[in-house]
Coordinates of C-alpha atoms (C1' of nucleotides) in Angstrom, one line a residue:
Chain E
M1 CA 0.0 0.0 0.0
R2 CA 1.1 3.5 -0.8
F3 CA -0.6 6.3 1.0
D4 CA -1.6 8.3 -2.1
D5 CA -2.8 5.2 -3.9
A6 CA -5.0 4.3 -1.0
V7 CA -6.5 7.8 -0.9
A8 CA -7.0 7.7 -4.6
A9 CA -8.7 4.3 -4.3
Y10 CA -11.1 5.7 -1.7
R11 CA -11.8 8.8 -3.9
S12 CA -12.4 6.7 -7.0
R13 CA -15.1 4.8 -5.3
G14 CA -16.8 7.9 -3.9
Y15 CA -15.8 7.1 -0.3
K16 CA -15.2 10.1 1.9
I17 CA -11.7 10.9 3.1
T18 CA -12.1 11.1 6.9
P19 CA -9.5 11.7 9.6
Q20 CA -10.0 8.1 10.8
R21 CA -9.4 6.6 7.4
L22 CA -6.3 8.8 7.0
A23 CA -5.1 7.7 10.5
V24 CA -5.4 4.0 9.7
M25 CA -3.6 4.4 6.4
R26 CA -0.8 6.4 8.1
A27 CA -0.5 3.7 10.7
L28 CA 0.0 1.0 8.0
V29 CA 2.2 2.5 5.4
G30 CA 5.7 1.2 5.6
D31 CA 4.9 -1.1 8.5
A32 CA 6.5 -4.5 8.2
T33 CA 5.4 -5.9 11.5
H34 CA 2.2 -7.4 10.4
P35 CA 0.1 -5.9 13.2
T36 CA -3.1 -7.3 14.5
A37 CA -6.2 -5.3 14.4
A38 CA -5.7 -4.5 18.0
A39 CA -2.2 -3.2 17.4
V40 CA -3.5 -1.0 14.6
V41 CA -6.1 0.4 17.0
E42 CA -3.4 1.1 19.5
R43 CA -1.2 2.9 17.0
V44 CA -4.0 4.9 15.5
R45 CA -4.9 6.1 19.0
R46 CA -1.5 7.6 19.5
D47 CA -2.5 10.3 17.1
F48 CA -6.2 10.0 17.6
P49 CA -7.0 8.9 21.1
F50 CA -10.7 8.3 20.8
V51 CA -11.2 6.3 17.7
S52 CA -13.6 3.5 18.0
A53 CA -12.1 0.1 17.6
A54 CA -15.1 -0.8 15.4
T55 CA -14.1 2.0 13.0
V56 CA -10.6 0.6 12.7
Y57 CA -12.0 -2.8 12.0
R58 CA -14.2 -1.3 9.4
V59 CA -11.4 0.7 7.7
L60 CA -9.1 -2.4 7.7
E61 CA -11.9 -4.3 5.9
E62 CA -12.3 -1.5 3.4
L63 CA -8.6 -1.4 2.7
V64 CA -8.5 -5.2 2.1
A65 CA -11.5 -4.9 -0.2
L66 CA -9.7 -2.1 -2.1
G67 CA -6.7 -4.3 -2.5
E68 CA -4.5 -1.9 -0.6
I69 CA -3.5 -4.2 2.2
L70 CA -3.6 -8.0 2.8
A71 CA -5.4 -9.7 5.6
L72 CA -3.3 -12.6 6.8
D73 CA -4.7 -15.4 8.8
L74 CA -1.5 -17.1 9.9
G75 CA -3.0 -19.6 12.3
N76 CA -3.4 -18.0 15.7
G77 CA -6.9 -16.7 15.8
R78 CA -6.1 -13.0 15.1
M79 CA -6.1 -11.4 11.7
R80 CA -2.9 -9.6 10.8
Y81 CA -2.6 -6.9 8.2
D82 CA 0.2 -6.4 5.7
P83 CA 0.6 -3.3 3.6
N84 CA 2.9 -5.2 1.3
T85 CA 0.6 -6.5 -1.4
S86 CA 3.3 -7.8 -3.7
E87 CA 3.6 -11.6 -4.0
H88 CA 5.5 -12.9 -1.1
A89 CA 5.6 -15.6 1.5
H90 CA 5.6 -15.3 5.3
L91 CA 7.9 -16.6 8.0
V92 CA 6.1 -17.1 11.3
C93 CA 8.0 -17.8 14.5
E94 CA 6.1 -20.5 16.3
V95 CA 7.6 -19.4 19.6
C96 CA 7.0 -15.7 19.7
G97 CA 4.6 -15.2 16.8
R98 CA 6.8 -12.7 15.0
V99 CA 6.0 -12.5 11.3
E100 CA 8.3 -11.5 8.5
D101 CA 8.0 -11.1 4.8
V102 CA 10.1 -13.3 2.5
D103 CA 10.7 -12.2 -1.0
W104 CA 9.9 -15.5 -2.4
R105 CA 7.9 -15.4 -5.5
L106 CA 5.7 -18.4 -6.4
A107 CA 3.3 -17.8 -9.3
A108 CA -0.1 -19.3 -8.8
D109 CA 0.4 -21.5 -11.7
V110 CA 3.2 -23.5 -10.2
L111 CA 0.4 -25.9 -9.5
P112 CA 0.2 -28.1 -12.6
P113 CA -3.2 -28.0 -14.2
D114 CA -3.7 -31.7 -13.7
R115 CA -3.5 -31.2 -10.0
R116 CA -6.0 -28.4 -9.8
R117 CA -9.0 -30.6 -9.4
G118 CA -11.1 -28.3 -11.6
Y119 CA -10.4 -25.2 -9.5
E120 CA -9.7 -21.9 -11.1
V121 CA -6.7 -20.9 -9.0
S122 CA -6.4 -17.2 -8.3
G123 CA -3.8 -17.0 -5.6
V124 CA -1.6 -18.9 -3.2
R125 CA -0.6 -18.3 0.4
V126 CA 2.7 -19.7 1.6
V127 CA 3.6 -19.6 5.2
F128 CA 6.8 -21.0 6.6
N129 CA 6.8 -21.9 10.2
G130 CA 9.9 -22.0 12.3
R131 CA 11.8 -20.3 15.0
C132 CA 13.2 -16.8 14.7
P133 CA 16.8 -16.0 15.5
V134 CA 15.8 -14.4 18.9
C135 CA 13.8 -17.5 20.0
L136 CA 16.5 -19.8 18.8
E137 CA 19.1 -18.1 20.9
G138 CA 16.8 -17.8 24.0
G139 CA 15.1 -21.0 25.2
D140 CA 15.6 -24.0 23.1
G141 CA 13.5 -27.1 23.6
G142 CA 10.0 -26.2 24.6
G143 CA 7.7 -23.2 24.4
S144 CA 8.9 -20.5 26.7
A145 CA 8.2 -17.1 25.2
S146 CA 4.6 -15.9 24.7
P147 CA 3.5 -17.9 21.7
A148 CA 1.3 -15.1 20.4
S149 CA -1.5 -17.6 20.4
R150 CA -5.1 -16.7 21.2
Chain S
M1 CA -4.2 -40.5 11.0
R2 CA -4.7 -44.2 11.2
F3 CA -7.1 -45.3 13.9
D4 CA -4.8 -47.9 15.4
D5 CA -1.9 -45.5 15.4
A6 CA -3.9 -42.9 17.2
V7 CA -5.0 -45.3 19.8
A8 CA -1.4 -46.5 20.2
A9 CA -0.3 -42.9 20.6
Y10 CA -2.8 -42.3 23.4
R11 CA -1.7 -45.6 25.1
S12 CA 2.0 -44.8 24.8
R13 CA 1.4 -41.6 26.7
G14 CA -0.6 -43.2 29.4
Y15 CA -3.8 -41.5 28.3
K16 CA -7.0 -43.4 28.9
I17 CA -9.0 -44.8 26.0
T18 CA -12.4 -43.4 26.4
P19 CA -15.5 -43.8 24.3
Q20 CA -15.4 -40.1 23.5
R21 CA -11.9 -40.3 22.3
L22 CA -12.7 -43.3 20.2
A23 CA -15.7 -41.5 18.7
V24 CA -13.7 -38.5 17.7
M25 CA -11.1 -40.7 16.1
R26 CA -13.7 -42.6 14.3
A27 CA -15.3 -39.4 13.0
L28 CA -12.0 -38.3 11.5
V29 CA -10.3 -41.4 10.0
G30 CA -10.6 -41.3 6.2
D31 CA -12.4 -38.0 6.2
A32 CA -11.2 -35.6 3.5
T33 CA -13.7 -32.9 4.0
H34 CA -11.6 -30.9 6.4
P35 CA -14.4 -30.5 9.0
T36 CA -14.6 -27.6 11.4
A37 CA -14.7 -28.4 15.1
A38 CA -18.4 -27.9 15.0
A39 CA -18.8 -30.4 12.2
V40 CA -16.8 -33.0 14.2
V41 CA -19.1 -32.4 17.2
E42 CA -22.1 -32.9 15.0
R43 CA -20.7 -36.1 13.5
V44 CA -19.6 -37.5 16.9
R45 CA -23.1 -36.9 18.2
R46 CA -24.6 -39.1 15.5
D47 CA -23.2 -42.1 17.5
F48 CA -22.9 -40.4 20.8
P49 CA -25.7 -37.8 21.2
F50 CA -24.6 -36.2 24.4
V51 CA -20.9 -35.5 24.0
S52 CA -19.9 -32.1 25.3
A53 CA -18.5 -29.8 22.6
A54 CA -15.7 -29.0 25.1
T55 CA -14.7 -32.6 25.1
V56 CA -14.5 -32.7 21.3
Y57 CA -12.4 -29.5 21.3
R58 CA -10.1 -31.1 23.9
V59 CA -9.7 -34.3 22.0
L60 CA -9.0 -32.5 18.8
E61 CA -6.3 -30.6 20.5
E62 CA -4.8 -33.8 21.9
L63 CA -4.8 -35.4 18.4
V64 CA -3.0 -32.4 17.0
A65 CA -0.5 -32.5 19.8
L66 CA 0.0 -36.2 19.2
G67 CA 0.7 -35.4 15.5
E68 CA -2.2 -37.6 14.5
I69 CA -4.2 -34.8 12.7
L70 CA -3.4 -31.4 11.4
A71 CA -5.2 -28.2 12.5
L72 CA -5.7 -25.9 9.5
D73 CA -6.3 -22.3 9.8
L74 CA -7.3 -21.5 6.2
G75 CA -8.4 -18.0 6.7
N76 CA -12.0 -17.9 7.8
G77 CA -12.0 -17.8 11.5
R78 CA -12.7 -21.5 12.2
M79 CA -10.2 -24.1 12.6
R80 CA -10.4 -27.1 10.3
Y81 CA -9.0 -30.6 11.0
D82 CA -7.3 -32.9 8.6
P83 CA -6.4 -36.5 9.3
N84 CA -4.1 -36.5 6.4
T85 CA -0.8 -35.5 8.0
S86 CA 1.4 -36.1 4.9
E87 CA 3.0 -33.1 3.3
H88 CA 0.4 -31.6 1.0
A89 CA -1.1 -28.3 0.0
H90 CA -4.8 -27.1 0.2
L91 CA -7.2 -25.8 -2.4
V92 CA -9.8 -23.5 -0.8
C93 CA -12.8 -22.3 -2.7
E94 CA -13.3 -18.7 -1.9
V95 CA -17.0 -18.9 -2.8
C96 CA -18.3 -21.9 -0.9
G97 CA -15.4 -22.6 1.4
R98 CA -14.8 -26.2 0.3
V99 CA -11.3 -27.4 1.0
E100 CA -9.4 -30.1 -0.9
D101 CA -6.1 -31.7 -0.5
V102 CA -3.6 -31.4 -3.3
D103 CA -0.8 -33.8 -3.6
W104 CA 1.8 -31.2 -4.1
R105 CA 5.0 -31.7 -2.2
L106 CA 7.1 -28.8 -1.3
A107 CA 10.0 -29.5 1.1
A108 CA 10.6 -26.9 3.7
D109 CA 14.0 -26.3 2.3
V110 CA 12.8 -24.9 -1.0
L111 CA 13.3 -21.6 0.7
P112 CA 17.0 -20.8 0.0
P113 CA 19.0 -20.4 3.2
D114 CA 19.9 -16.8 2.3
R115 CA 16.2 -15.9 2.3
R116 CA 15.5 -17.5 5.7
R117 CA 16.4 -14.4 7.7
G118 CA 17.9 -16.5 10.4
Y119 CA 14.9 -18.6 11.0
E120 CA 15.1 -22.3 11.5
V121 CA 12.3 -23.4 9.2
S122 CA 10.4 -26.5 10.3
G123 CA 7.4 -26.5 8.0
V124 CA 5.5 -24.8 5.3
R125 CA 1.8 -24.3 4.7
V126 CA 0.6 -23.7 1.2
V127 CA -2.9 -22.7 0.5
F128 CA -4.2 -22.1 -3.0
N129 CA -7.3 -19.9 -3.3
G130 CA -9.7 -20.1 -6.1
R131 CA -13.1 -21.3 -7.2
C132 CA -14.2 -24.9 -7.2
P133 CA -15.8 -26.5 -10.2
V134 CA -19.3 -26.2 -8.6
C135 CA -19.0 -22.5 -7.9
L136 CA -17.5 -21.8 -11.3
E137 CA -20.5 -23.4 -13.0
G138 CA -23.0 -21.8 -10.7
G139 CA -22.9 -18.0 -10.3
D140 CA -19.9 -16.3 -11.9
G141 CA -19.0 -12.7 -11.0
G142 CA -19.7 -11.9 -7.3
G143 CA -20.3 -13.9 -4.2
S144 CA -23.5 -15.9 -4.3
A145 CA -23.1 -19.1 -2.3
S146 CA -22.4 -19.2 1.4
P147 CA -18.8 -18.1 1.6
A148 CA -18.2 -20.3 4.7
S149 CA -17.0 -17.2 6.4
R150 CA -17.4 -16.5 10.1
Chain U
dG1 C1' -28.2 19.6 3.1
dT2 C1' -27.5 14.8 2.7
dA3 C1' -25.5 10.5 2.0
dG4 C1' -22.4 8.3 4.3
dG5 C1' -19.3 7.6 8.4
dT6 C1' -18.4 7.2 13.4
dG7 C1' -18.9 5.8 18.1
dC8 C1' -20.9 3.1 21.5
dA9 C1' -22.5 -0.8 23.4
dA10 C1' -24.4 -5.1 22.7
dA11 C1' -24.4 -9.3 19.9
dA12 C1' -22.2 -13.1 17.6
dT13 C1' -18.8 -16.7 17.1
dT14 C1' -15.6 -19.8 18.2
dT15 C1' -12.7 -21.7 21.6
dT16 C1' -11.1 -22.3 26.5
dT17 C1' -11.5 -23.1 31.4
dG18 C1' -13.1 -24.1 36.4
dC19 C1' -15.0 -27.3 39.0
dA20 C1' -17.9 -31.1 40.5
dT21 C1' -19.0 -35.6 39.0
dG22 C1' -18.2 -39.8 36.7
dT23 C1' -15.1 -43.4 34.8
dT24 C1' -11.0 -46.0 33.1
dA25 C1' -7.2 -48.7 34.3
Chain W
dT1 C1' -9.4 -46.5 44.3
dA2 C1' -7.1 -42.8 42.6
dA3 C1' -5.8 -40.3 38.9
dC4 C1' -7.7 -38.9 34.9
dA5 C1' -11.6 -37.5 31.8
dT6 C1' -16.1 -35.5 31.0
dG7 C1' -20.0 -32.3 31.1
dC8 C1' -21.8 -28.0 32.0
dA9 C1' -21.9 -23.4 32.1
dA10 C1' -19.5 -19.4 32.3
dA11 C1' -15.5 -16.9 30.6
dA12 C1' -12.5 -15.3 27.0
dA13 C1' -11.2 -13.1 23.0
dT14 C1' -11.9 -11.3 18.6
dT15 C1' -14.8 -9.3 15.3
dT16 C1' -19.4 -7.6 13.7
dT17 C1' -23.7 -5.0 13.9
dG18 C1' -27.7 -1.7 15.1
dC19 C1' -28.7 2.7 15.8
dA20 C1' -28.4 7.6 16.9
dC21 C1' -25.5 11.4 16.1
dC22 C1' -22.1 13.8 13.4
dT23 C1' -19.5 15.4 9.2
dA24 C1' -17.2 15.6 4.6
dC25 C1' -18.4 16.9 0.3

DNA sequence: GTAGGTGCAAAATTTTTGCATGTTA
DNA sequence: TAACATGCAAAAATTTTGCACCTAC
Protein backbone atom coordinates (compact mmCIF):
# COMPACT_ATOMS: atom_id res chain seq x y z
CA MET A 1 0.00 0.00 0.00
CA ARG A 2 1.11 3.49 -0.84
CA PHE A 3 -0.62 6.28 0.99
CA ASP A 4 -1.58 8.25 -2.08
CA ASP A 5 -2.80 5.20 -3.91
CA ALA A 6 -5.03 4.28 -1.01
CA VAL A 7 -6.49 7.76 -0.86
CA ALA A 8 -7.03 7.67 -4.60
CA ALA A 9 -8.72 4.30 -4.28
CA TYR A 10 -11.12 5.72 -1.72
CA ARG A 11 -11.80 8.77 -3.91
CA SER A 12 -12.37 6.71 -7.01
CA ARG A 13 -15.12 4.82 -5.27
CA GLY A 14 -16.79 7.92 -3.94
CA TYR A 15 -15.84 7.13 -0.34
CA LYS A 16 -15.21 10.08 1.90
CA ILE A 17 -11.73 10.90 3.11
CA THR A 18 -12.13 11.05 6.87
CA PRO A 19 -9.52 11.67 9.56
CA GLN A 20 -10.04 8.15 10.83
CA ARG A 21 -9.37 6.61 7.44
CA LEU A 22 -6.29 8.75 7.02
CA ALA A 23 -5.05 7.75 10.45
CA VAL A 24 -5.43 4.04 9.74
CA MET A 25 -3.62 4.44 6.43
CA ARG A 26 -0.84 6.38 8.11
CA ALA A 27 -0.53 3.65 10.72
CA LEU A 28 -0.02 1.05 8.04
CA VAL A 29 2.22 2.53 5.35
CA GLY A 30 5.71 1.17 5.56
CA ASP A 31 4.88 -1.10 8.46
CA ALA A 32 6.48 -4.52 8.17
CA THR A 33 5.45 -5.89 11.55
CA HIS A 34 2.17 -7.42 10.38
CA PRO A 35 0.13 -5.86 13.15
CA THR A 36 -3.06 -7.34 14.49
CA ALA A 37 -6.22 -5.27 14.37
CA ALA A 38 -5.73 -4.48 18.04
CA ALA A 39 -2.21 -3.22 17.36
CA VAL A 40 -3.51 -0.97 14.61
CA VAL A 41 -6.13 0.41 16.97
CA GLU A 42 -3.44 1.14 19.52
CA ARG A 43 -1.21 2.85 17.00
CA VAL A 44 -4.02 4.94 15.54
CA ARG A 45 -4.89 6.08 19.05
CA ARG A 46 -1.46 7.58 19.50
CA ASP A 47 -2.53 10.34 17.11
CA PHE A 48 -6.23 10.03 17.59
CA PRO A 49 -7.00 8.91 21.13
CA PHE A 50 -10.71 8.31 20.83
CA VAL A 51 -11.15 6.31 17.67
CA SER A 52 -13.59 3.51 18.04
CA ALA A 53 -12.13 0.05 17.56
CA ALA A 54 -15.13 -0.75 15.39
CA THR A 55 -14.12 2.01 13.02
CA VAL A 56 -10.62 0.64 12.71
CA TYR A 57 -11.98 -2.82 11.98
CA ARG A 58 -14.23 -1.32 9.35
CA VAL A 59 -11.42 0.67 7.71
CA LEU A 60 -9.14 -2.37 7.67
CA GLU A 61 -11.87 -4.33 5.93
CA GLU A 62 -12.26 -1.55 3.39
CA LEU A 63 -8.55 -1.42 2.66
CA VAL A 64 -8.52 -5.17 2.11
CA ALA A 65 -11.49 -4.87 -0.23
CA LEU A 66 -9.74 -2.07 -2.10
CA GLY A 67 -6.71 -4.32 -2.48
CA GLU A 68 -4.52 -1.85 -0.63
CA ILE A 69 -3.53 -4.22 2.16
CA LEU A 70 -3.56 -7.95 2.78
CA ALA A 71 -5.41 -9.70 5.59
CA LEU A 72 -3.29 -12.58 6.82
CA ASP A 73 -4.67 -15.42 8.82
CA LEU A 74 -1.47 -17.06 9.94
CA GLY A 75 -2.96 -19.55 12.28
CA ASN A 76 -3.43 -17.99 15.65
CA GLY A 77 -6.89 -16.66 15.80
CA ARG A 78 -6.13 -13.05 15.10
CA MET A 79 -6.08 -11.41 11.73
CA ARG A 80 -2.87 -9.61 10.83
CA TYR A 81 -2.56 -6.88 8.24
CA ASP A 82 0.16 -6.39 5.69
CA PRO A 83 0.56 -3.26 3.57
CA ASN A 84 2.92 -5.15 1.32
CA THR A 85 0.60 -6.49 -1.36
CA SER A 86 3.27 -7.84 -3.66
CA GLU A 87 3.56 -11.56 -4.04
CA HIS A 88 5.55 -12.92 -1.13
CA ALA A 89 5.55 -15.60 1.51
CA HIS A 90 5.64 -15.31 5.30
CA LEU A 91 7.93 -16.59 7.98
CA VAL A 92 6.13 -17.11 11.27
CA CYS A 93 7.97 -17.82 14.49
CA GLU A 94 6.08 -20.52 16.33
CA VAL A 95 7.56 -19.41 19.63
CA CYS A 96 7.03 -15.65 19.74
CA GLY A 97 4.63 -15.19 16.85
CA ARG A 98 6.83 -12.73 14.97
CA VAL A 99 5.97 -12.50 11.28
CA GLU A 100 8.33 -11.49 8.50
CA ASP A 101 7.97 -11.09 4.78
CA VAL A 102 10.05 -13.29 2.55
CA ASP A 103 10.72 -12.19 -0.95
CA TRP A 104 9.94 -15.53 -2.43
CA ARG A 105 7.86 -15.44 -5.54
CA LEU A 106 5.65 -18.37 -6.37
CA ALA A 107 3.32 -17.83 -9.28
CA ALA A 108 -0.12 -19.29 -8.75
CA ASP A 109 0.43 -21.50 -11.74
CA VAL A 110 3.22 -23.54 -10.21
CA LEU A 111 0.38 -25.91 -9.47
CA PRO A 112 0.19 -28.08 -12.56
CA PRO A 113 -3.23 -27.98 -14.21
CA ASP A 114 -3.74 -31.69 -13.72
CA ARG A 115 -3.47 -31.19 -9.99
CA ARG A 116 -5.98 -28.38 -9.78
CA ARG A 117 -9.02 -30.59 -9.40
CA GLY A 118 -11.09 -28.31 -11.58
CA TYR A 119 -10.42 -25.20 -9.51
CA GLU A 120 -9.67 -21.87 -11.09
CA VAL A 121 -6.70 -20.88 -8.96
CA SER A 122 -6.41 -17.17 -8.29
CA GLY A 123 -3.78 -17.02 -5.59
CA VAL A 124 -1.56 -18.87 -3.22
CA ARG A 125 -0.58 -18.29 0.37
CA VAL A 126 2.70 -19.67 1.58
CA VAL A 127 3.58 -19.63 5.25
CA PHE A 128 6.84 -20.98 6.55
CA ASN A 129 6.82 -21.95 10.20
CA GLY A 130 9.90 -22.05 12.31
CA ARG A 131 11.83 -20.27 15.00
CA CYS A 132 13.18 -16.78 14.70
CA PRO A 133 16.79 -15.96 15.55
CA VAL A 134 15.82 -14.43 18.88
CA CYS A 135 13.83 -17.45 20.02
CA LEU A 136 16.53 -19.83 18.80
CA GLU A 137 19.07 -18.08 20.94
CA GLY A 138 16.83 -17.80 23.97
CA GLY A 139 15.11 -20.95 25.22
CA ASP A 140 15.63 -24.03 23.09
CA GLY A 141 13.51 -27.12 23.63
CA GLY A 142 9.96 -26.24 24.56
CA GLY A 143 7.70 -23.24 24.39
CA SER A 144 8.92 -20.50 26.69
CA ALA A 145 8.15 -17.10 25.21
CA SER A 146 4.62 -15.85 24.66
CA PRO A 147 3.46 -17.91 21.69
CA ALA A 148 1.29 -15.12 20.36
CA SER A 149 -1.54 -17.62 20.38
CA ARG A 150 -5.13 -16.73 21.15
CA MET B 1 -4.15 -40.47 10.96
CA ARG B 2 -4.74 -44.17 11.20
CA PHE B 3 -7.13 -45.32 13.87
CA ASP B 4 -4.81 -47.86 15.43
CA ASP B 5 -1.87 -45.48 15.41
CA ALA B 6 -3.90 -42.86 17.20
CA VAL B 7 -5.02 -45.33 19.84
CA ALA B 8 -1.42 -46.47 20.24
CA ALA B 9 -0.30 -42.87 20.57
CA TYR B 10 -2.80 -42.34 23.37
CA ARG B 11 -1.70 -45.57 25.09
CA SER B 12 1.97 -44.76 24.80
CA ARG B 13 1.43 -41.55 26.68
CA GLY B 14 -0.60 -43.16 29.42
CA TYR B 15 -3.82 -41.46 28.31
CA LYS B 16 -7.01 -43.41 28.87
CA ILE B 17 -8.95 -44.80 25.97
CA THR B 18 -12.42 -43.40 26.45
CA PRO B 19 -15.53 -43.80 24.32
CA GLN B 20 -15.42 -40.09 23.53
CA ARG B 21 -11.86 -40.25 22.27
CA LEU B 22 -12.69 -43.30 20.19
CA ALA B 23 -15.72 -41.54 18.75
CA VAL B 24 -13.73 -38.49 17.70
CA MET B 25 -11.10 -40.66 16.10
CA ARG B 26 -13.75 -42.63 14.29
CA ALA B 27 -15.27 -39.40 13.04
CA LEU B 28 -11.96 -38.34 11.55
CA VAL B 29 -10.35 -41.39 9.96
CA GLY B 30 -10.61 -41.29 6.21
CA ASP B 31 -12.38 -37.96 6.23
CA ALA B 32 -11.21 -35.64 3.46
CA THR B 33 -13.72 -32.86 3.98
CA HIS B 34 -11.58 -30.88 6.43
CA PRO B 35 -14.36 -30.49 8.97
CA THR B 36 -14.58 -27.64 11.41
CA ALA B 37 -14.67 -28.44 15.11
CA ALA B 38 -18.42 -27.88 15.03
CA ALA B 39 -18.77 -30.40 12.20
CA VAL B 40 -16.82 -32.95 14.17
CA VAL B 41 -19.05 -32.37 17.18
CA GLU B 42 -22.09 -32.93 15.02
CA ARG B 43 -20.70 -36.09 13.52
CA VAL B 44 -19.63 -37.52 16.86
CA ARG B 45 -23.13 -36.88 18.16
CA ARG B 46 -24.62 -39.14 15.52
CA ASP B 47 -23.20 -42.07 17.49
CA PHE B 48 -22.95 -40.39 20.83
CA PRO B 49 -25.70 -37.81 21.20
CA PHE B 50 -24.63 -36.19 24.42
CA VAL B 51 -20.94 -35.52 24.02
CA SER B 52 -19.92 -32.15 25.26
CA ALA B 53 -18.51 -29.83 22.63
CA ALA B 54 -15.75 -28.98 25.09
CA THR B 55 -14.68 -32.60 25.10
CA VAL B 56 -14.47 -32.70 21.34
CA TYR B 57 -12.39 -29.53 21.31
CA ARG B 58 -10.11 -31.08 23.90
CA VAL B 59 -9.73 -34.34 21.99
CA LEU B 60 -9.01 -32.48 18.75
CA GLU B 61 -6.28 -30.55 20.53
CA GLU B 62 -4.83 -33.77 21.86
CA LEU B 63 -4.78 -35.39 18.44
CA VAL B 64 -3.00 -32.38 17.01
CA ALA B 65 -0.46 -32.52 19.85
CA LEU B 66 0.02 -36.22 19.19
CA GLY B 67 0.69 -35.44 15.55
CA GLU B 68 -2.24 -37.59 14.45
CA ILE B 69 -4.15 -34.83 12.72
CA LEU B 70 -3.45 -31.36 11.38
CA ALA B 71 -5.16 -28.18 12.51
CA LEU B 72 -5.66 -25.92 9.52
CA ASP B 73 -6.34 -22.26 9.76
CA LEU B 74 -7.34 -21.51 6.21
CA GLY B 75 -8.39 -17.97 6.73
CA ASN B 76 -11.98 -17.88 7.80
CA GLY B 77 -12.01 -17.81 11.51
CA ARG B 78 -12.72 -21.46 12.16
CA MET B 79 -10.15 -24.14 12.63
CA ARG B 80 -10.44 -27.11 10.30
CA TYR B 81 -9.03 -30.55 10.97
CA ASP B 82 -7.28 -32.85 8.56
CA PRO B 83 -6.44 -36.49 9.31
CA ASN B 84 -4.07 -36.48 6.37
CA THR B 85 -0.78 -35.55 7.96
CA SER B 86 1.39 -36.12 4.94
CA GLU B 87 2.95 -33.12 3.29
CA HIS B 88 0.42 -31.55 0.99
CA ALA B 89 -1.13 -28.25 0.04
CA HIS B 90 -4.76 -27.13 0.16
CA LEU B 91 -7.18 -25.77 -2.37
CA VAL B 92 -9.77 -23.50 -0.82
CA CYS B 93 -12.83 -22.32 -2.71
CA GLU B 94 -13.33 -18.68 -1.90
CA VAL B 95 -16.99 -18.90 -2.78
CA CYS B 96 -18.27 -21.94 -0.91
CA GLY B 97 -15.36 -22.60 1.42
CA ARG B 98 -14.80 -26.16 0.25
CA VAL B 99 -11.31 -27.43 1.03
CA GLU B 100 -9.44 -30.13 -0.85
CA ASP B 101 -6.07 -31.74 -0.46
CA VAL B 102 -3.59 -31.35 -3.28
CA ASP B 103 -0.79 -33.82 -3.55
CA TRP B 104 1.83 -31.20 -4.09
CA ARG B 105 4.99 -31.73 -2.17
CA LEU B 106 7.12 -28.77 -1.25
CA ALA B 107 10.00 -29.54 1.05
CA ALA B 108 10.56 -26.90 3.70
CA ASP B 109 14.00 -26.30 2.29
CA VAL B 110 12.82 -24.94 -1.03
CA LEU B 111 13.34 -21.65 0.71
CA PRO B 112 16.97 -20.80 -0.01
CA PRO B 113 19.02 -20.35 3.17
CA ASP B 114 19.88 -16.77 2.30
CA ARG B 115 16.20 -15.94 2.33
CA ARG B 116 15.48 -17.46 5.71
CA ARG B 117 16.35 -14.37 7.72
CA GLY B 118 17.92 -16.46 10.43
CA TYR B 119 14.86 -18.63 11.01
CA GLU B 120 15.10 -22.34 11.52
CA VAL B 121 12.32 -23.42 9.19
CA SER B 122 10.40 -26.48 10.31
CA GLY B 123 7.43 -26.51 8.01
CA VAL B 124 5.49 -24.77 5.33
CA ARG B 125 1.80 -24.28 4.72
CA VAL B 126 0.63 -23.73 1.19
CA VAL B 127 -2.92 -22.70 0.47
CA PHE B 128 -4.21 -22.14 -3.02
CA ASN B 129 -7.26 -19.95 -3.26
CA GLY B 130 -9.68 -20.09 -6.11
CA ARG B 131 -13.07 -21.29 -7.19
CA CYS B 132 -14.18 -24.86 -7.16
CA PRO B 133 -15.83 -26.46 -10.20
CA VAL B 134 -19.28 -26.24 -8.64
CA CYS B 135 -18.99 -22.54 -7.88
CA LEU B 136 -17.50 -21.83 -11.29
CA GLU B 137 -20.48 -23.39 -12.97
CA GLY B 138 -23.02 -21.75 -10.69
CA GLY B 139 -22.86 -17.96 -10.25
CA ASP B 140 -19.88 -16.27 -11.86
CA GLY B 141 -19.03 -12.68 -10.97
CA GLY B 142 -19.71 -11.93 -7.33
CA GLY B 143 -20.26 -13.90 -4.18
CA SER B 144 -23.45 -15.89 -4.29
CA ALA B 145 -23.09 -19.11 -2.33
CA SER B 146 -22.42 -19.16 1.40
CA PRO B 147 -18.80 -18.09 1.64
CA ALA B 148 -18.18 -20.29 4.66
CA SER B 149 -16.97 -17.17 6.40
CA ARG B 150 -17.42 -16.52 10.08
C1' DG C 1 -28.25 19.62 3.09
C1' DT C 2 -27.55 14.83 2.70
C1' DA C 3 -25.50 10.53 1.96
C1' DG C 4 -22.39 8.35 4.26
C1' DG C 5 -19.25 7.65 8.43
C1' DT C 6 -18.42 7.16 13.36
C1' DG C 7 -18.95 5.82 18.14
C1' DC C 8 -20.88 3.13 21.54
C1' DA C 9 -22.47 -0.80 23.36
C1' DA C 10 -24.41 -5.06 22.68
C1' DA C 11 -24.40 -9.28 19.85
C1' DA C 12 -22.22 -13.07 17.61
C1' DT C 13 -18.85 -16.68 17.10
C1' DT C 14 -15.59 -19.76 18.16
C1' DT C 15 -12.73 -21.73 21.60
C1' DT C 16 -11.13 -22.27 26.47
C1' DT C 17 -11.51 -23.11 31.39
C1' DG C 18 -13.07 -24.08 36.43
C1' DC C 19 -15.00 -27.32 38.99
C1' DA C 20 -17.90 -31.05 40.54
C1' DT C 21 -18.99 -35.59 39.05
C1' DG C 22 -18.15 -39.84 36.74
C1' DT C 23 -15.15 -43.45 34.80
C1' DT C 24 -10.98 -46.02 33.15
C1' DA C 25 -7.15 -48.75 34.26
C1' DT D 1 -9.39 -46.48 44.26
C1' DA D 2 -7.11 -42.80 42.61
C1' DA D 3 -5.78 -40.30 38.85
C1' DC D 4 -7.70 -38.87 34.90
C1' DA D 5 -11.58 -37.49 31.76
C1' DT D 6 -16.07 -35.47 31.01
C1' DG D 7 -19.96 -32.27 31.14
C1' DC D 8 -21.80 -28.04 32.04
C1' DA D 9 -21.87 -23.44 32.08
C1' DA D 10 -19.53 -19.40 32.30
C1' DA D 11 -15.49 -16.89 30.64
C1' DA D 12 -12.50 -15.28 26.98
C1' DA D 13 -11.22 -13.15 22.98
C1' DT D 14 -11.91 -11.26 18.65
C1' DT D 15 -14.84 -9.30 15.28
C1' DT D 16 -19.43 -7.64 13.70
C1' DT D 17 -23.65 -4.95 13.92
C1' DG D 18 -27.73 -1.71 15.14
C1' DC D 19 -28.70 2.72 15.77
C1' DA D 20 -28.45 7.60 16.88
C1' DC D 21 -25.54 11.35 16.08
C1' DC D 22 -22.13 13.76 13.37
C1' DT D 23 -19.50 15.43 9.22
C1' DA D 24 -17.17 15.60 4.64
C1' DC D 25 -18.45 16.93 0.33
